[in-house]
Every structure is written in C-alpha cells, then in structure tokens.
Amino acid sequence: MKKTINYITELTGIPSPTGYTKNVMNYLADEIEQLGYSVTKANKGGVNVTVRGKDDSKHRVITAHVDTLGAIVRAIKYDGRLKLDKIGGYPWNMIEGENCLVHIASNNKTVSGTILVHQTSCHVYREAGTVERTQDNMEVRLDEKVKNAEQTRALGIEVGDFISFDPRTIVTETGFVKSRFLDDKVSAAILLDLLRKYKEEKIELPYTTHFMFSCFEEVGHGANSSIPKEAVEYLAVDMGAIGDDQQTDEYTVSICVKDASGPYHYEFRQHLVALAKEKNIPFKLDIYPFYGSDASSAMRAGAEVKHALLGAGIESSHSYERTHIDSIKATYDMVDEYLRSSLVK
C-alpha cells in the first residue's frame, strides 16, 4: 500500500476543483506515460489509457474522478473580501474556517485566504453561532492588505477565479488517512497503482480495459462521452458513504446496491460479491441515498453497459474526510480481482 498512499498524498496536494483540473490531469498523464502506457486526453480534459487484453472483442471501462469540490469568485465585496459560488454539492458549514487559495486567471498567481461567515466575531455579533450559513454571508478573508474592492482587483482577482480548499492531508501511525478530496482521489490512486502493477509484473488482463480518469464527476457528466462501442461493463470506483443506517465503514470495500439514480446492475453486483467472498476480501453492501456516480451518469446518457459502483468507505464525505488503509487495500484487491475475472454473466 505504500505506493498507493504516496499517490493519494500527491493527488490531494494538487488543487483541482471541477473546471480547474489541467494540472492534476497533466500529473496523471505524465505518471501513466512514465509507466510505459500510451495516454489519450479527451477534449474536455479527461485522461484515458487503454490496456489491451486477451479478448479484444468485448471491453471493460473503469473510472475514477479527480475533480473535487471547490468554489469560484461570485463577487468582490466593498471591503475587499470575496463572495463565493459553490462548485459541487456541499453545505456551507462544511467549508467554514477552511484555508484556501484563489487562483488568479489574469496573472496565474495565487492568493491565500480563509473562508468565514461574515458574522464571525462573537464579541461583535450576538448571532455568530446561530446565523444561517448562506451564500450571502460566507466570504473569503484574503491574506493581503486590502480594505476595498479596488485594492482586491489590483491583485488581479476577478469574478470567475477558482478557489481551492486546503486538503490538510495526514496519514496517521494507526493507518488512517485524513484529507479533503479522498472522494475520489483514493480511487484514482488505486487505479494508478494497479496500472503500475500490471506493467511491472507483465500481467495481461483477460479483456481490453479502458482506464478513465474523469474531471467533471462532481457536476454530473464525468467521462461518459468517451465510452467505446465495444464496452459491455462499466465500473465506477468512487467512495462508500458512511452514516446512520449505513453498513459501510472505514475498513472494508463498499459495494453500492442503489443510489439516488436507482439500483445498479444486479448480476454485476452479485459478481463482485462472489469475488469478494471467494478471495476473502472484506466488503459491505450499501445504499447511498443522496449520491450519483460516473456509472449512473453513463446510464442517463444511454450507455448500453452493465454498471456497478464500489469504493473505499469515506467518513464525513464532502467535508474533512477520513478512511483507513484497510479499506483502501480491500478496494484495491476488489478492483484487481474484478479486472482479472470473467465477464459478468
């Protein structure tokens, strides 16, 4: 798992809110090419690699996404602070107090800051603890000497500049990985490390497989414009959601039965369950009630494939997330066994 964990820390360290993903996609392309593969870049930014298998008549697609939650400058306020608009889905309280970077389009520089509610000081605002966190009162306090909108604009900042959040990635001695954006950079790291393994160990997969790293999953359309006509199976490797009434935990691989888009393909799910049992891979079946994936968006787009979803269990999704190396390993093993298995019957 050492290489997988290294990939996770490297990926989380590259800011990549949806729409601002060029740097992370270049990192992926460079890493994959250094492994000896040929990379194709999709027009909208995705990185794809095709691994030829023994059978080239029927193909598999496997995806992970590296775009993340983030924000964009909505307005520059009279006092020089910034109003935000969300990228991706999360409540405002999930980012309150977070350090951030403003990526300035006009000069390619960054300015650091902190995301706060306007009524932060409890010595001034009686309602500091109870005021509703909304777009109207959440703001970025810039780490620059600015007191008005003109001074902020003089830095080059303008409406439309992207804002990324500090990932704060930590790997503990007890095996926990804490960071923003484990959704879905854990999965991307797993796919990247499997590509390394297959190349170094000269492993030939039974079917031609397309590894797709997408950069628009958080806004709903993912990698699905690049699905080859030969594809018959589509596996999204994303995150397992943890909470009340959920079986998913931080120590197993979570196999999704259903999310907000509806049930996943039954036979595909049972194929994964059978593999997990046969190979003694710890797993949990679960429903993610407020969730969608690249696989579900592929179905909405009309892809004629069997679709499934699995991933590591991620605590506090879309906030400051956490998982454990046990869950990462179980997910790695599950994906590996699936890619070496026969087609779903």
Tab-separated table of C-alpha atoms in Angstrom, residues 35 118 152 217 235 339:
chain	number	residue	atom	x	y	z
A	35	LEU	CA	4.873	3.591	-16.618
A	118	HIS	CA	-19.287	37.371	7.814
A	152	THR	CA	-8.539	43.448	-4.317
A	217	GLU	CA	-17.894	13.953	-11.962
A	235	LEU	CA	-17.274	0.005	-13.073
A	339	LEU	CA	-10.240	-6.873	-13.674
